[in-house]
Short mmCIF file of C-alpha atoms and ligand atoms in Angstrom, two decimals:
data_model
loop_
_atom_site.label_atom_id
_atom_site.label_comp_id
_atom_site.label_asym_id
_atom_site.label_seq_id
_atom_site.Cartn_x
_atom_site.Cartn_y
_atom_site.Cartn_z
CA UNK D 26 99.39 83.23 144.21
CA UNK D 27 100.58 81.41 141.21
CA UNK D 28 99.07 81.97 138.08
CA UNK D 29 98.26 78.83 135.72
CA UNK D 30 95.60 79.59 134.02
CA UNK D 31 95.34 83.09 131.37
CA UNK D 32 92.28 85.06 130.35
CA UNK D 33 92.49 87.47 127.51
CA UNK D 34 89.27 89.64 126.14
CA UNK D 35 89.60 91.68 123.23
CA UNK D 36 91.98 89.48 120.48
CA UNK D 37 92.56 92.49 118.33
CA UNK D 38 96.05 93.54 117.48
CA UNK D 39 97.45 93.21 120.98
CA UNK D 40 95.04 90.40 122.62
CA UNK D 41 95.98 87.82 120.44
CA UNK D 42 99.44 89.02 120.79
CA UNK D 43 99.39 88.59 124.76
CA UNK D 44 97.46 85.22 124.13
CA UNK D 45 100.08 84.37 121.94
CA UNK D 46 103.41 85.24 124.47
CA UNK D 47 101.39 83.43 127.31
CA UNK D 48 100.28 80.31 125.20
CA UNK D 49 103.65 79.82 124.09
CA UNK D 50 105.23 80.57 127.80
CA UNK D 51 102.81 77.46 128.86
CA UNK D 52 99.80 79.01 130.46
CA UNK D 53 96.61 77.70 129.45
CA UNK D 54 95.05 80.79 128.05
CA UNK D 55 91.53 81.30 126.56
CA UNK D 56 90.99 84.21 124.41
CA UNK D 57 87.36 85.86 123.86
CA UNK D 58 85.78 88.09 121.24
CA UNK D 59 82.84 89.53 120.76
CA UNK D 60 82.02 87.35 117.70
CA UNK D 61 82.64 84.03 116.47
CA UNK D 62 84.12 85.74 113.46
CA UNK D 63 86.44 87.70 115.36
CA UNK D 64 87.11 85.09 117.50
CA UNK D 65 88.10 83.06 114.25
CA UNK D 66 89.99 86.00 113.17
CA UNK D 67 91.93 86.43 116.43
CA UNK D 68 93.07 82.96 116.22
CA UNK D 69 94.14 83.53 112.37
CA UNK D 70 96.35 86.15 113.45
CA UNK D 71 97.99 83.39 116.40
CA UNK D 72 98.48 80.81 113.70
CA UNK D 73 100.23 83.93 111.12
CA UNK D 74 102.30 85.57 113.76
CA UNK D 75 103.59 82.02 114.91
CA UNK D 76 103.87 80.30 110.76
CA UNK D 77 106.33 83.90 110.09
CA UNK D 78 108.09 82.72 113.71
CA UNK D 79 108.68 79.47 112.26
CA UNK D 80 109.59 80.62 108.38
CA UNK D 81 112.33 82.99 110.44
CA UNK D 82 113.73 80.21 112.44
CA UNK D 83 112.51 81.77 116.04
CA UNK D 84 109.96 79.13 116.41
CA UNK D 85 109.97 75.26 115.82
CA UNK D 86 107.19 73.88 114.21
CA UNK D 87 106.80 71.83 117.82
CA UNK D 88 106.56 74.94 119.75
CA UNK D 89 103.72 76.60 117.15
CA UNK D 90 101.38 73.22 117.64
CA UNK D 91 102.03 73.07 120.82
CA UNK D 92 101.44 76.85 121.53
CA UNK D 93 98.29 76.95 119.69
CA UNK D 94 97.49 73.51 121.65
CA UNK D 95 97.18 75.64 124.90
CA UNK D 96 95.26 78.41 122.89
CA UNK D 97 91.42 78.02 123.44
CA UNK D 98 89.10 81.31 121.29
CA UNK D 99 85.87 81.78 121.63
CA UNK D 100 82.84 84.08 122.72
CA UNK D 101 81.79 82.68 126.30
CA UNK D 102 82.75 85.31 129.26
CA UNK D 103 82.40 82.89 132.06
CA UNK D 104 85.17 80.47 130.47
CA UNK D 105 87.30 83.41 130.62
CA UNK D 106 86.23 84.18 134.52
CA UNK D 107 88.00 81.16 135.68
CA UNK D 108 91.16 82.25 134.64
CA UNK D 109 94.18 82.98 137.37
CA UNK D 110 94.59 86.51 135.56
CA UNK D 111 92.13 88.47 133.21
CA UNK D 112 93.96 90.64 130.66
CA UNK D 113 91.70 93.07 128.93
CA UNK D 114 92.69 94.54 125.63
CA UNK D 115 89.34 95.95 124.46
CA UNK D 116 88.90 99.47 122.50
CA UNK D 117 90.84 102.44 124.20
CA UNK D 118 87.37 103.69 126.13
CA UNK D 119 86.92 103.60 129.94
CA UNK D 120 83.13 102.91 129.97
CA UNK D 121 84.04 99.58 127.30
CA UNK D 122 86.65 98.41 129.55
CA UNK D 123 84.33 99.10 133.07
CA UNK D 124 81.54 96.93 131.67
CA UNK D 125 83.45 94.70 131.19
CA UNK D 126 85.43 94.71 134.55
CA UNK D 127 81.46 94.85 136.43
CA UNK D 128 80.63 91.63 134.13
CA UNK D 129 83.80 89.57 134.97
CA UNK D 130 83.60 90.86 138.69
CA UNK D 131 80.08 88.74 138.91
CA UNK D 132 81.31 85.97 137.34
CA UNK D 133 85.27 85.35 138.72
CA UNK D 134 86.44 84.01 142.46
CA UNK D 135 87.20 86.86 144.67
CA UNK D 136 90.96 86.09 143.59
CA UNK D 137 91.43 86.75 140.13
CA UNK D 138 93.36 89.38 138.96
CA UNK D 139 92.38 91.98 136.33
CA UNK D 140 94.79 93.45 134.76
CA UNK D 141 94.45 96.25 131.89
CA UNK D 142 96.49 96.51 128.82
CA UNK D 143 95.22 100.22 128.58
CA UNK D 144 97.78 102.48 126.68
CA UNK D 145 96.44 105.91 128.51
CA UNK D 146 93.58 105.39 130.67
CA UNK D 147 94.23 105.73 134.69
CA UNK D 148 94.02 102.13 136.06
CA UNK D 149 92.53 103.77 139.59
CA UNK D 150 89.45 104.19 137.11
CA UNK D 151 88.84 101.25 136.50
CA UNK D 152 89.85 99.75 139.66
CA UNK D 153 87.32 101.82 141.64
CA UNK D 154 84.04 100.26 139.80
CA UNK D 155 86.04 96.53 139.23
CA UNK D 156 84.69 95.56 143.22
CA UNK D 157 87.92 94.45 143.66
CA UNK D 158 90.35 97.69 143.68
CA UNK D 159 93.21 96.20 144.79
CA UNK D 160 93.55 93.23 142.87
CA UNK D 161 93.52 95.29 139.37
CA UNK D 162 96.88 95.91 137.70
CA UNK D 163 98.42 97.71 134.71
CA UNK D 164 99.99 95.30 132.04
CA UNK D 165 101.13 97.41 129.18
CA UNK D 166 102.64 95.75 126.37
CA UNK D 167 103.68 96.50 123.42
CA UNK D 168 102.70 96.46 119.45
CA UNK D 169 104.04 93.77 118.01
CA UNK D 170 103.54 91.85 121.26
CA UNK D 171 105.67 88.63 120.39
CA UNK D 172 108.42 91.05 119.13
CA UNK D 173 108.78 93.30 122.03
CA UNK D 174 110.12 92.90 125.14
CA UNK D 175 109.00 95.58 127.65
CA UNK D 176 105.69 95.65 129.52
CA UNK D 177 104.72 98.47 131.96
CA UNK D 178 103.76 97.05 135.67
CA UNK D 179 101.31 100.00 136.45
CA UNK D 180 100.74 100.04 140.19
CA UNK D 181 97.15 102.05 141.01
CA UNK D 182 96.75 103.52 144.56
CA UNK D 183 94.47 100.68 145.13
CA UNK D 184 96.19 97.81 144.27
CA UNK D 185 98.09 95.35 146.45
CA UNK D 186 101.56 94.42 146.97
CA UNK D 187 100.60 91.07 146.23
CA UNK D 188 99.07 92.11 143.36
CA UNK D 189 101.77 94.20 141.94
CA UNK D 190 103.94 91.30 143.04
CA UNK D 191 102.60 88.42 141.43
CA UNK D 192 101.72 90.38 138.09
CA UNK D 193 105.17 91.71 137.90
CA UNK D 194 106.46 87.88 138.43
CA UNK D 195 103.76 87.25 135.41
CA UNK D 196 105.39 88.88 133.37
CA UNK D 197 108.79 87.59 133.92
CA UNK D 198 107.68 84.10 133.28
CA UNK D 199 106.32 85.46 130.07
CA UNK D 200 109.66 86.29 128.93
CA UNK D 201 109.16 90.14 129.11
CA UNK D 202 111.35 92.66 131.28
CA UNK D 203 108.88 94.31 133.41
CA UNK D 204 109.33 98.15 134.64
CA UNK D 205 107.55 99.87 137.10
CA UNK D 206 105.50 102.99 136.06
CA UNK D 207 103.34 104.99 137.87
CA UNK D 208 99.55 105.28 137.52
CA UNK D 209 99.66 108.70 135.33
CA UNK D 210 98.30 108.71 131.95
CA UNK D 211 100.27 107.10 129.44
CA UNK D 212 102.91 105.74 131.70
CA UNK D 213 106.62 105.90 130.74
CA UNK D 214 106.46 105.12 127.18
CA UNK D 215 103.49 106.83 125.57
CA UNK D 216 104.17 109.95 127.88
CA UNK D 217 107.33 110.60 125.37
CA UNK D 218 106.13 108.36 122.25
CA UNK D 219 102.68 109.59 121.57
CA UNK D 220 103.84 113.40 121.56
CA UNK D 221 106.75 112.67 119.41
CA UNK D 222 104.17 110.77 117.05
CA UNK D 223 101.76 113.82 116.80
CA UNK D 224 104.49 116.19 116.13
CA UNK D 225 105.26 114.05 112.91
CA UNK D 226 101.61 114.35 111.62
CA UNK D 227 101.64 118.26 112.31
CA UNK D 228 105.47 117.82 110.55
CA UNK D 229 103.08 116.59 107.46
CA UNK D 230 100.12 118.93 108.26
CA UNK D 231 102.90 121.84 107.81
CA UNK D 232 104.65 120.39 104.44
CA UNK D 233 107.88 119.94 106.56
CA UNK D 234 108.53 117.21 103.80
CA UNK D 235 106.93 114.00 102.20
CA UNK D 236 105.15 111.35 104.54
CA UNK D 237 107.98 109.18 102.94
CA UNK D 238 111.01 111.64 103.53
CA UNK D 239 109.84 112.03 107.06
CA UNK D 240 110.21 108.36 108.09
CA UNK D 241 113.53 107.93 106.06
CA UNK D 242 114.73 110.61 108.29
CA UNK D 243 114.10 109.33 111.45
CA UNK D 244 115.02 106.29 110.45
CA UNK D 245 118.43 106.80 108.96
CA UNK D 246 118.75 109.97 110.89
CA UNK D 247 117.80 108.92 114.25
CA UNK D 248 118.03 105.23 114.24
CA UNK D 249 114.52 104.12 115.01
CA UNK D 250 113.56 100.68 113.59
CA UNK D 251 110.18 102.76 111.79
CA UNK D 252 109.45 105.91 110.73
CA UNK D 253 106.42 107.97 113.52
CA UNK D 254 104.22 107.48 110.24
CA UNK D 255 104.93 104.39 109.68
CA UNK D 256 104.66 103.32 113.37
CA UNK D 257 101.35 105.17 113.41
CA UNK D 258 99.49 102.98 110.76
CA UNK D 259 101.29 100.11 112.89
CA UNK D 260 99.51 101.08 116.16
CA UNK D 261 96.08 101.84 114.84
CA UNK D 262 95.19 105.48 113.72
CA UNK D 263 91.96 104.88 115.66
CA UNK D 264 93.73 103.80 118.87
CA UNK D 265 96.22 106.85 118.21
CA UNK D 266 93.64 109.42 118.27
CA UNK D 267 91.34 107.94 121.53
CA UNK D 268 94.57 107.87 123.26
CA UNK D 269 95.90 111.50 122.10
CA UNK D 270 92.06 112.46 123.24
CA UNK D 271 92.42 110.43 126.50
CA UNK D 272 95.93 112.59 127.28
CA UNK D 273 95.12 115.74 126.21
CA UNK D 274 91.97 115.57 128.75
CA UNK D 275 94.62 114.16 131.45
CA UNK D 276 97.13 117.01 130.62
CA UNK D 277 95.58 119.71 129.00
CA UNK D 278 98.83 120.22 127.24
CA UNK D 279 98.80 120.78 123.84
CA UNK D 280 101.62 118.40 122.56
CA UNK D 281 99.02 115.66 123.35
CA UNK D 282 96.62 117.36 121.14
CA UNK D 283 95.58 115.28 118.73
CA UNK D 284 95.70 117.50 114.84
CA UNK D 285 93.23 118.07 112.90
CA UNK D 286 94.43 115.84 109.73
CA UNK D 287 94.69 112.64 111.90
CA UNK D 288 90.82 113.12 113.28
CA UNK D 289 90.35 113.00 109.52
CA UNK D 290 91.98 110.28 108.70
CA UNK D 291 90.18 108.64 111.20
CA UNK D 292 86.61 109.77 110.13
CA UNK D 293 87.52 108.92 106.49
CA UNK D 294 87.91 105.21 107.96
CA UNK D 295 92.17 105.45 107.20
CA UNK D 296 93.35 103.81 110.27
CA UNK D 297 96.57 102.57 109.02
CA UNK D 298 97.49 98.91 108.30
CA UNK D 299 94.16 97.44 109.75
CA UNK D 300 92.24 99.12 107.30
CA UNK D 301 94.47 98.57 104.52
CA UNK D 302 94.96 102.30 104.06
CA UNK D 303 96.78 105.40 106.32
CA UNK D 304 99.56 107.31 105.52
CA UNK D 305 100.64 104.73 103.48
CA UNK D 306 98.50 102.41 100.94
CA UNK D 307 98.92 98.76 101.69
CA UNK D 308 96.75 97.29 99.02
CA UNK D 309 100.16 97.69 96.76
CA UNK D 310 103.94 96.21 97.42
CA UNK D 311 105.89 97.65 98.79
CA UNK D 312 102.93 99.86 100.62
CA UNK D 313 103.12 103.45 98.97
CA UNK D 314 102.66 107.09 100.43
CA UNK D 315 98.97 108.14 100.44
CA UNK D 316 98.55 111.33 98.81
CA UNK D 317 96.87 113.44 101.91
CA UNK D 318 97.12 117.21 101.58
CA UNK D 319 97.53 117.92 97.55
CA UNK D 320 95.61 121.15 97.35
N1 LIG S 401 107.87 85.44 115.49
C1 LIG S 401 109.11 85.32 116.06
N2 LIG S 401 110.16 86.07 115.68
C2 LIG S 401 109.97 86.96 114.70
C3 LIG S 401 108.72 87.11 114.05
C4 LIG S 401 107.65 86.30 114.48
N3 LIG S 401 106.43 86.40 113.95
N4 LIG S 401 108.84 88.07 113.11
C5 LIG S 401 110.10 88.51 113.17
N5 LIG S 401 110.79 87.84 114.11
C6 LIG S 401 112.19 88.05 114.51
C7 LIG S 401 113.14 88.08 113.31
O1 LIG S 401 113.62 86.83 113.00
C8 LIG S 401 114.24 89.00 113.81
O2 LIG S 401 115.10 88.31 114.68
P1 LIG S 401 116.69 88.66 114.72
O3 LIG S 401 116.78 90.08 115.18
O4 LIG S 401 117.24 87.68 115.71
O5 LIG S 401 117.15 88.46 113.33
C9 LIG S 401 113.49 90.01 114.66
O6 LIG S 401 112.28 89.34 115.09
C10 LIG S 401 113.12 91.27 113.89
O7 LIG S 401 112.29 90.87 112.80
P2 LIG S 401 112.36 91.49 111.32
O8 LIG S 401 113.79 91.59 110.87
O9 LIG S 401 111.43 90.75 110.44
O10 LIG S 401 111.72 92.89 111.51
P3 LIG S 401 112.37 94.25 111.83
O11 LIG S 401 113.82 94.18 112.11
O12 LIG S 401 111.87 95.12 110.75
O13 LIG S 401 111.67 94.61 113.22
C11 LIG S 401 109.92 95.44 114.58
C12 LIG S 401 110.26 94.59 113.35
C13 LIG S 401 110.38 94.72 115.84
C14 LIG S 401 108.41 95.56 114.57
C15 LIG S 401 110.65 96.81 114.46
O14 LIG S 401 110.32 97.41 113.24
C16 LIG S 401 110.28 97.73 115.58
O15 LIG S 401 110.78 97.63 116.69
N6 LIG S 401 109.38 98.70 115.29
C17 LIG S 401 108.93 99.66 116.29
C18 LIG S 401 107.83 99.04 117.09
C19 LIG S 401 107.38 99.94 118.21
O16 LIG S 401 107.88 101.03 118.45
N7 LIG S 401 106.36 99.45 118.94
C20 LIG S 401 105.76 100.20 120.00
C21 LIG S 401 104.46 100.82 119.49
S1 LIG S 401 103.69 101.81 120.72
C22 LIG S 401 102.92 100.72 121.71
O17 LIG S 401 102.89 99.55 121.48
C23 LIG S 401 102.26 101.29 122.92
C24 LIG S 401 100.91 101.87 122.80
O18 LIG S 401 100.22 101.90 123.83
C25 LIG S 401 100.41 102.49 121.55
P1 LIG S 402 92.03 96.58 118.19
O1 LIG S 402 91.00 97.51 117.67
O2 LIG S 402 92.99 95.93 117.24
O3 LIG S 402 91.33 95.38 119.01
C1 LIG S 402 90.36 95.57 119.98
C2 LIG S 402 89.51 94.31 119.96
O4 LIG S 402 88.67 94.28 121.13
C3 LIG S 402 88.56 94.23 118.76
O5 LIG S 402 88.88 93.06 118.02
C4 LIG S 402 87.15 94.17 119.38
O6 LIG S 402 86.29 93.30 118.67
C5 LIG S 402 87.46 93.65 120.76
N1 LIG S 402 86.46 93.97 121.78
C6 LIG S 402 85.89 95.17 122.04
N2 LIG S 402 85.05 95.07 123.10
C7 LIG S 402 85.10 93.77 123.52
C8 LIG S 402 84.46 93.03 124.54
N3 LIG S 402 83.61 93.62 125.38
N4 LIG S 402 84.74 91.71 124.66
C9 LIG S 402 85.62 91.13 123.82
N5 LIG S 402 86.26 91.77 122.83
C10 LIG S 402 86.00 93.08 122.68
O7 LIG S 402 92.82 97.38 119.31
P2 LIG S 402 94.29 97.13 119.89
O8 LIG S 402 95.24 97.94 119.11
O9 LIG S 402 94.50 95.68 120.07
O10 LIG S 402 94.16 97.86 121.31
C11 LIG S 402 93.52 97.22 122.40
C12 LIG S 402 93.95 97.89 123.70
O11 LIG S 402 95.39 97.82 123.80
C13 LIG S 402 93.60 99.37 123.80
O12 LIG S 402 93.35 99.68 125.14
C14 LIG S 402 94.89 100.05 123.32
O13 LIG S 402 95.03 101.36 123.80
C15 LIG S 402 95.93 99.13 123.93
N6 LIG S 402 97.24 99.13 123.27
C16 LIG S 402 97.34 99.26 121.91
C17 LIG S 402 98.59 99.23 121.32
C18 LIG S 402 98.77 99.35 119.83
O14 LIG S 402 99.90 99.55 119.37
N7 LIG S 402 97.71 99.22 119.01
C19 LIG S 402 99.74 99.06 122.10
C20 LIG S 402 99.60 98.90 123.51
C21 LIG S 402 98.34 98.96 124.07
#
């Protein structure tokens, strides 16, 4: 099956990414939020990503109109239901993502394929209650979407070889290197990332040295392009600590425990860049360390 046509729900952080990478690889895509607000915000964040594309010299100004010319936004599900391929980047919860799967399963041909941008949910789970197990598919990208060039192919026990097939083909024509990962919570990448990002809050928790300090060093020490702190306001310090949750149920291991101080950063609304405030303060240039634990 060829895919033409690109559905995304959720335009959030990653949605409008993935909208963005498929508009501009020449699907016609159609994005949907839950608002016309958000919608109008999704599409904002299109048009920024692809004006700092064009400032940079990645992106001509022909390739931006003509991107965003492919790019429909808007609220209606069924629009969305006669897409080729559904991508769903909606909040990190299982019962979000299945109500959404049961709606589009009503509304799409018997064809389509749904495919999850979950970062640690089991894609069995939501291919069991989809009505169409073996045409779901994991896609999992990564944050920022136009930026990076890996997505996870996450094969459930239900899904097809055509499925897996023309997803992982997807992909390629998206300009993204696929890999193969297995349906286990997390994947390949979060498995090892999401630990390694905990440990660097409980390195703060325990005074190991400054928020600051602790990026420098794995920056300059280790090579990474951010600092785990840093990173962490980047992915969402609300999406960090559902997925941490999500694992630690999977594993029961305590590395994917989420600590105590990020629940609280949560709870205190400090969910890193989206909120304006996390470990660092981004209401001030160049974004400074929040003080967190002063006793
Ligand atoms: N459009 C097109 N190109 C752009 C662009 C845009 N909007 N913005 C930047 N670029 C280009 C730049 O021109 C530059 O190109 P060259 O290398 O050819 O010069 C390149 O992209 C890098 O841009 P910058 O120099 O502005 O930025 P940077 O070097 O600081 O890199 C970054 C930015 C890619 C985000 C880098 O900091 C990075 O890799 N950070 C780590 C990100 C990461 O780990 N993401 C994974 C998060 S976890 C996840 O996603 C999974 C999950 O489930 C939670
Ligand atoms: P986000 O909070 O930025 O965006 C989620 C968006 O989904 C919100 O704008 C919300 O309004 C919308 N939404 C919720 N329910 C909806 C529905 N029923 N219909 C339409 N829209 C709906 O979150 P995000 O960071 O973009 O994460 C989205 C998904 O991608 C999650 O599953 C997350 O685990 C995964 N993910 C996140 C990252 C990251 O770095 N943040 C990386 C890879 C994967």
């Amino acid at each position: 099956m060829a895919i033409e046509t690109v559905g995304v729900v959720g335009g959030g952080l990653m949605g409008s990414g993935i909208a963005q990478v498929a508009a501009a690889a020449g699907f016609r895509t159609r994005l949907r939020e839950m608002t016309p607000a958000l919608a109008s915000q999704a599409r904002a964040r299109v048009v920024r990503s692809l004006s700092i594309g064009v400032d940079k010299g990645k992106v001509t100004p022909e390739q931006r109109d003509a991107t965003l010319g492919r790019l429909s936004t808007g609220t209606d599900v069924s629009e969305i239901a006669t897409c080729d391929i559904v991508i769903e980047a909606v909040v990190e919860d299982l019962a979000v993502k299945t109500a959404l799967w049961q709606e589009l399963d009503r509304l799409a041909p018997p064809d389509t394929i749904f495919a999850s941008n979950t970062s640690s949910l089991t894609i069995a789970d939501m291919a069991v209650s989809s009505g169409r197990p073996d045409r779901v598919v994991g896609l999992h990208f990564f944050n920022p979407v136009p930026l990076m060039a890996l997505v996870e192919v996450v094969r459930a026990i239900t899904t097809s070889d055509a499925t897996v097939r023309t997803a992982t083909e997807f992909v390629r024509r998206l300009g993204k290197q696929p890999i193969a990962a297995r349906d286990t919570s997390g994947f390949v990448v979060n498995r090892l990332l999401i630990p390694y990002m905990l440990d660097a809050i409980r390195a703060v928790e325990h005074g190991v040295a400054s928020v600051a300090d602790i990026d420098t060093g794995m920056r300059l020490g280790a090579g990474h392009p951010m600092g785990p702190l840093t990173l962490l306001d980047f992915v969402g310090l609300d999406t960090t600590l559902r997925i941490a949750e999500i694992m630690y149920t999977e594993f029961r291991e305590t590395r994917f425990a989420p600590p105590p101080l990020l629940r609280q950063m949560v709870t205190a609304g400090m969910f890193g860049r989206k909120s304006g405030r996390g470990f660092y303060d981004y209401s001030v240039e160049p974004p400074r360390a929040t003080p967190l634990l002063t006793a």
